[in-house]
Amino acid sequence: MTLEQIRACLDADGWPVDVMSGTTIQTRFRGKSRIFPTVIHVDETWVTFAVLPYAHSPQDPDDADDLLRALLRFNRQMNLAKFSMDEDDDVVLSVEYRLENLDPSEVRDAMDVVSFYADKYYAEVEKLARS
């Protein structure tokens, strides 16, 4: 599946889509607490659906310990999704699929998964990130 086909799937399901580059598009969804920006990026093998930024980590590394422990605990509890940190130390919530044999139902599943977990864990992650 190509990025244009993924975009068409999102369009068909009513997601707003902005093209960022030849390999990246962006959408967003309204959760209980905020609007979550979601980046969809493709490379040769994978497509990544990532809420970016999900939250900003604390400035003091000592304050980040509780947040990092919670993210690891959430990773064990989630199916298909994972929390990680990007190069700016922002918290990222993402789902990755292989491009090979990707179909429209998996695009829907990916957006369902990130939107579900974004809402489920946001209050706790944000609280820990602000401490």
Coordinates of N, CA and C in Angstrom, one line a residue:
M1 N 0.9 -1.2 0.0 CA 0.0 0.0 0.0 C 0.9 1.2 0.0
T2 N 0.5 2.2 -0.7 CA 1.3 3.5 -0.8 C 0.7 4.5 0.2
L3 N 1.5 5.6 0.4 CA 1.0 6.6 1.2 C -0.3 7.3 0.6
E4 N -0.4 7.4 -0.7 CA -1.6 7.9 -1.3 C -2.8 7.0 -1.0
Q5 N -2.6 5.7 -1.0 CA -3.7 4.8 -0.7 C -4.1 4.9 0.7
I6 N -3.1 5.1 1.6 CA -3.4 5.3 3.0 C -4.2 6.6 3.2
R7 N -3.8 7.6 2.5 CA -4.5 8.9 2.6 C -5.9 8.7 2.1
A8 N -6.1 7.9 1.0 CA -7.5 7.7 0.5 C -8.3 7.0 1.5
C9 N -7.7 6.0 2.2 CA -8.5 5.3 3.3 C -8.9 6.2 4.4
L10 N -8.0 7.1 4.8 CA -8.3 8.1 5.9 C -9.4 9.1 5.4
D11 N -9.3 9.5 4.1 CA -10.3 10.4 3.6 C -11.6 9.7 3.6
A12 N -11.7 8.5 3.1 CA -13.0 7.8 3.1 C -13.6 7.6 4.4
D13 N -12.8 7.5 5.5 CA -13.3 7.4 6.8 C -13.6 8.7 7.5
G14 N -13.3 9.8 6.8 CA -13.6 11.2 7.3 C -12.5 11.8 8.1
W15 N -11.3 11.3 8.1 CA -10.2 11.9 8.8 C -9.7 13.1 8.0
P16 N -9.4 14.2 8.7 CA -8.8 15.3 7.9 C -7.3 15.0 7.7
V17 N -6.8 15.2 6.5 CA -5.5 14.9 6.1 C -4.7 16.0 5.5
D18 N -3.5 16.3 6.0 CA -2.6 17.3 5.5 C -1.4 16.6 5.0
V19 N -0.9 16.9 3.8 CA 0.3 16.3 3.3 C 1.5 17.1 3.8
M20 N 2.5 16.4 4.4 CA 3.6 17.1 4.9 C 4.8 16.9 4.0
S21 N 4.9 15.7 3.4 CA 6.0 15.4 2.4 C 5.6 14.2 1.6
G22 N 6.5 13.7 0.8 CA 6.2 12.6 0.0 C 6.1 11.3 0.8
T23 N 6.5 11.3 2.0 CA 6.5 10.1 2.9 C 5.7 10.3 4.1
T24 N 5.1 11.5 4.3 CA 4.5 11.8 5.6 C 3.2 12.6 5.4
I25 N 2.1 12.2 6.1 CA 0.9 12.9 6.1 C 0.5 13.1 7.6
Q26 N -0.4 14.0 7.9 CA -0.8 14.3 9.2 C -2.3 14.3 9.3
T27 N -2.8 13.8 10.4 CA -4.3 14.0 10.7 C -4.4 14.3 12.2
R28 N -5.6 14.4 12.7 CA -5.7 14.7 14.1 C -7.1 14.2 14.5
F29 N -7.2 14.0 15.8 CA -8.5 13.6 16.4 C -8.8 14.3 17.7
R30 N -10.0 14.5 18.0 CA -10.4 15.1 19.3 C -10.6 14.0 20.3
G31 N -9.8 14.1 21.4 CA -10.0 13.2 22.5 C -10.8 13.9 23.6
K32 N -10.9 13.2 24.7 CA -11.6 13.8 25.9 C -11.0 15.1 26.3
S33 N -9.6 15.2 26.3 CA -8.9 16.3 26.9 C -8.3 17.3 25.9
R34 N -8.1 16.8 24.7 CA -7.3 17.7 23.8 C -7.5 17.1 22.4
I35 N -6.9 17.9 21.4 CA -6.8 17.4 20.0 C -5.4 16.7 19.9
F36 N -5.4 15.5 19.4 CA -4.1 14.8 19.3 C -3.6 14.8 17.8
P37 N -2.5 15.5 17.5 CA -1.9 15.4 16.2 C -1.4 14.0 15.9
T38 N -1.6 13.5 14.8 CA -1.2 12.1 14.4 C -0.4 12.2 13.1
V39 N 0.8 11.7 13.1 CA 1.6 11.7 11.9 C 1.6 10.3 11.3
I40 N 1.5 10.1 10.0 CA 1.6 8.8 9.4 C 2.8 8.9 8.4
H41 N 3.7 8.1 8.7 CA 5.0 8.1 7.9 C 5.2 6.7 7.3
V42 N 5.6 6.7 6.1 CA 6.0 5.4 5.4 C 7.5 5.4 5.0
D43 N 8.1 4.2 5.1 CA 9.4 4.0 4.6 C 9.3 2.8 3.7
E44 N 10.4 2.2 3.3 CA 10.3 1.0 2.4 C 9.5 -0.1 2.9
T45 N 9.5 -0.3 4.2 CA 8.9 -1.5 4.8 C 7.8 -1.3 5.8
W46 N 7.8 -0.1 6.5 CA 6.8 0.1 7.5 C 6.0 1.4 7.3
V47 N 4.8 1.4 7.9 CA 4.0 2.6 8.1 C 3.8 2.8 9.6
T48 N 4.1 4.0 10.0 CA 4.0 4.3 11.4 C 2.9 5.4 11.6
F49 N 2.0 5.1 12.5 CA 0.9 6.0 12.9 C 1.3 6.5 14.3
A50 N 1.7 7.8 14.4 CA 2.2 8.3 15.7 C 1.6 9.5 16.2
V51 N 1.1 9.5 17.4 CA 0.6 10.7 18.1 C 1.9 11.4 18.6
L52 N 2.1 12.6 17.9 CA 3.4 13.3 18.1 C 3.2 14.8 18.2
P53 N 3.5 15.4 19.2 CA 3.9 14.9 20.5 C 2.7 14.5 21.3
Y54 N 2.8 13.4 22.0 CA 1.8 13.0 23.0 C 1.9 13.8 24.3
A55 N 3.1 13.9 24.8 CA 3.4 14.7 25.9 C 4.8 15.1 25.9
H56 N 5.2 16.1 26.7 CA 6.6 16.5 26.8 C 7.1 16.0 28.1
S57 N 8.3 15.4 28.1 CA 8.9 14.9 29.3 C 9.4 16.0 30.2
P58 N 9.5 15.7 31.5 CA 10.0 16.7 32.4 C 11.4 17.2 32.0
Q59 N 11.7 18.4 32.3 CA 13.1 18.9 32.0 C 14.2 18.3 32.9
D60 N 13.9 18.0 34.1 CA 14.9 17.4 35.0 C 14.8 15.9 34.8
P61 N 15.9 15.2 34.4 CA 15.9 13.8 34.2 C 15.5 13.0 35.4
D62 N 15.8 13.5 36.6 CA 15.4 12.8 37.8 C 13.9 12.7 37.9
D63 N 13.2 13.7 37.4 CA 11.7 13.8 37.5 C 11.1 12.8 36.5
A64 N 11.9 12.4 35.5 CA 11.3 11.6 34.4 C 11.2 10.1 34.8
D65 N 11.8 9.7 35.9 CA 11.8 8.3 36.3 C 10.4 7.7 36.4
D66 N 9.5 8.4 37.1 CA 8.2 7.9 37.3 C 7.4 7.8 36.0
L67 N 7.6 8.8 35.1 CA 7.0 8.8 33.8 C 7.5 7.6 33.0
L68 N 8.8 7.4 33.0 CA 9.3 6.3 32.2 C 8.8 4.9 32.7
R69 N 8.8 4.8 34.0 CA 8.2 3.5 34.6 C 6.8 3.3 34.1
A70 N 6.0 4.4 34.2 CA 4.6 4.3 33.8 C 4.5 3.9 32.3
L71 N 5.3 4.5 31.5 CA 5.2 4.2 30.0 C 5.6 2.7 29.8
L72 N 6.5 2.2 30.5 CA 6.9 0.8 30.4 C 5.7 -0.1 30.8
R73 N 5.1 0.3 31.9 CA 3.9 -0.5 32.4 C 2.8 -0.4 31.4
F74 N 2.5 0.7 30.8 CA 1.5 0.9 29.8 C 1.8 0.0 28.6
N75 N 3.1 0.0 28.2 CA 3.5 -0.8 27.0 C 3.1 -2.3 27.2
R76 N 3.2 -2.8 28.4 CA 2.9 -4.2 28.7 C 1.4 -4.4 28.6
Q77 N 0.6 -3.3 28.9 CA -0.9 -3.4 28.9 C -1.5 -3.3 27.5
M78 N -0.8 -2.6 26.6 CA -1.4 -2.3 25.3 C -1.2 -3.4 24.3
N79 N -2.1 -3.5 23.4 CA -2.0 -4.3 22.2 C -1.8 -3.5 21.0
L80 N -0.8 -3.8 20.2 CA -0.4 -3.2 18.9 C 0.3 -1.9 19.1
A81 N 0.1 -1.1 20.1 CA 0.6 0.2 20.3 C 1.8 0.2 21.3
K82 N 2.6 1.3 21.2 CA 3.7 1.4 22.2 C 4.0 2.9 22.4
F83 N 4.5 3.1 23.6 CA 5.0 4.5 23.9 C 6.5 4.4 23.7
S84 N 7.1 5.6 23.3 CA 8.5 5.7 23.1 C 8.8 7.2 23.3
M85 N 10.1 7.5 23.2 CA 10.5 8.9 23.3 C 11.2 9.2 22.0
D86 N 11.0 10.5 21.5 CA 11.7 10.9 20.3 C 13.0 11.6 20.6
E87 N 13.6 12.1 19.6 CA 14.9 12.8 19.8 C 14.9 14.0 20.6
D88 N 13.7 14.6 20.8 CA 13.5 15.8 21.6 C 13.0 15.5 23.0
D89 N 13.0 14.2 23.3 CA 12.5 13.7 24.6 C 11.0 13.9 24.8
D90 N 10.2 14.0 23.7 CA 8.8 14.0 23.7 C 8.3 12.6 23.8
V91 N 7.2 12.4 24.5 CA 6.5 11.1 24.5 C 5.8 10.9 23.2
V92 N 5.9 9.7 22.6 CA 5.2 9.4 21.3 C 4.4 8.1 21.6
L93 N 3.2 8.1 21.1 CA 2.3 6.9 21.1 C 2.2 6.5 19.7
S94 N 2.6 5.2 19.4 CA 2.6 4.8 17.9 C 2.1 3.4 17.7
V95 N 1.8 3.1 16.5 CA 1.4 1.8 16.0 C 2.2 1.7 14.7
E96 N 2.8 0.5 14.5 CA 3.5 0.2 13.2 C 3.0 -1.0 12.5
Y97 N 2.8 -0.9 11.2 CA 2.4 -2.0 10.4 C 3.4 -2.2 9.2
R98 N 3.6 -3.4 8.8 CA 4.3 -3.6 7.6 C 3.5 -3.1 6.4
L99 N 4.1 -2.5 5.5 CA 3.4 -2.0 4.3 C 2.9 -3.1 3.4
E100 N 3.7 -4.2 3.4 CA 3.4 -5.3 2.5 C 2.1 -5.9 3.0
N101 N 1.1 -6.0 2.1 CA -0.2 -6.6 2.3 C -1.1 -5.7 3.3
L102 N -0.7 -4.5 3.6 CA -1.5 -3.6 4.4 C -2.8 -3.4 3.7
D103 N -3.9 -3.4 4.4 CA -5.2 -3.2 3.8 C -6.0 -2.1 4.5
P104 N -7.1 -1.6 3.9 CA -7.8 -0.5 4.6 C -8.3 -0.8 6.0
S105 N -8.6 -2.1 6.3 CA -9.1 -2.4 7.6 C -8.0 -2.2 8.7
E106 N -6.7 -2.4 8.3 CA -5.6 -2.2 9.2 C -5.3 -0.7 9.4
V107 N -5.6 0.1 8.4 CA -5.5 1.6 8.5 C -6.5 2.0 9.6
R108 N -7.7 1.5 9.4 CA -8.8 1.9 10.4 C -8.4 1.4 11.8
D109 N -7.9 0.1 11.9 CA -7.5 -0.4 13.2 C -6.4 0.4 13.8
A110 N -5.4 0.9 13.0 CA -4.3 1.7 13.5 C -4.8 3.0 14.1
M111 N -5.7 3.6 13.4 CA -6.3 4.9 13.9 C -7.2 4.6 15.2
D112 N -7.9 3.5 15.2 CA -8.7 3.2 16.3 C -7.8 2.9 17.5
V113 N -6.7 2.2 17.3 CA -5.9 1.9 18.5 C -5.2 3.1 19.0
V114 N -4.6 4.0 18.2 CA -3.9 5.1 18.7 C -4.9 6.1 19.4
S115 N -6.1 6.2 18.8 CA -7.1 7.1 19.4 C -7.6 6.6 20.8
F116 N -7.8 5.3 20.8 CA -8.3 4.6 22.1 C -7.2 4.8 23.2
Y117 N -6.0 4.4 22.9 CA -5.0 4.5 24.0 C -4.5 5.9 24.3
A118 N -4.6 6.8 23.3 CA -4.3 8.2 23.6 C -5.2 8.8 24.6
D119 N -6.5 8.5 24.5 CA -7.5 8.9 25.5 C -7.3 8.2 26.9
K120 N -7.1 6.9 26.8 CA -7.0 6.1 28.0 C -5.9 6.5 28.9
Y121 N -4.7 6.8 28.4 CA -3.6 7.1 29.3 C -3.2 8.6 29.4
Y122 N -3.9 9.4 28.7 CA -3.4 10.8 28.6 C -3.4 11.5 30.0
A123 N -4.4 11.4 30.7 CA -4.4 12.1 32.0 C -3.3 11.7 32.9
E124 N -3.0 10.4 33.0 CA -1.9 10.0 33.9 C -0.5 10.4 33.3
V125 N -0.3 10.2 32.0 CA 0.9 10.6 31.4 C 1.2 12.1 31.5
E126 N 0.2 12.9 31.3 CA 0.3 14.3 31.4 C 0.7 14.7 32.8
K127 N 0.0 14.1 33.8 CA 0.3 14.4 35.2 C 1.7 14.1 35.6
L128 N 2.2 13.0 35.1 CA 3.6 12.6 35.4 C 4.6 13.4 34.7
A129 N 4.2 13.8 33.4 CA 5.1 14.7 32.7 C 5.3 16.1 33.3
R130 N 4.2 16.5 33.9 CA 4.3 17.9 34.5 C 4.9 17.9 35.9
S131 N 5.2 16.8 36.5 CA 5.7 16.7 37.9 C 7.2 17.1 37.9

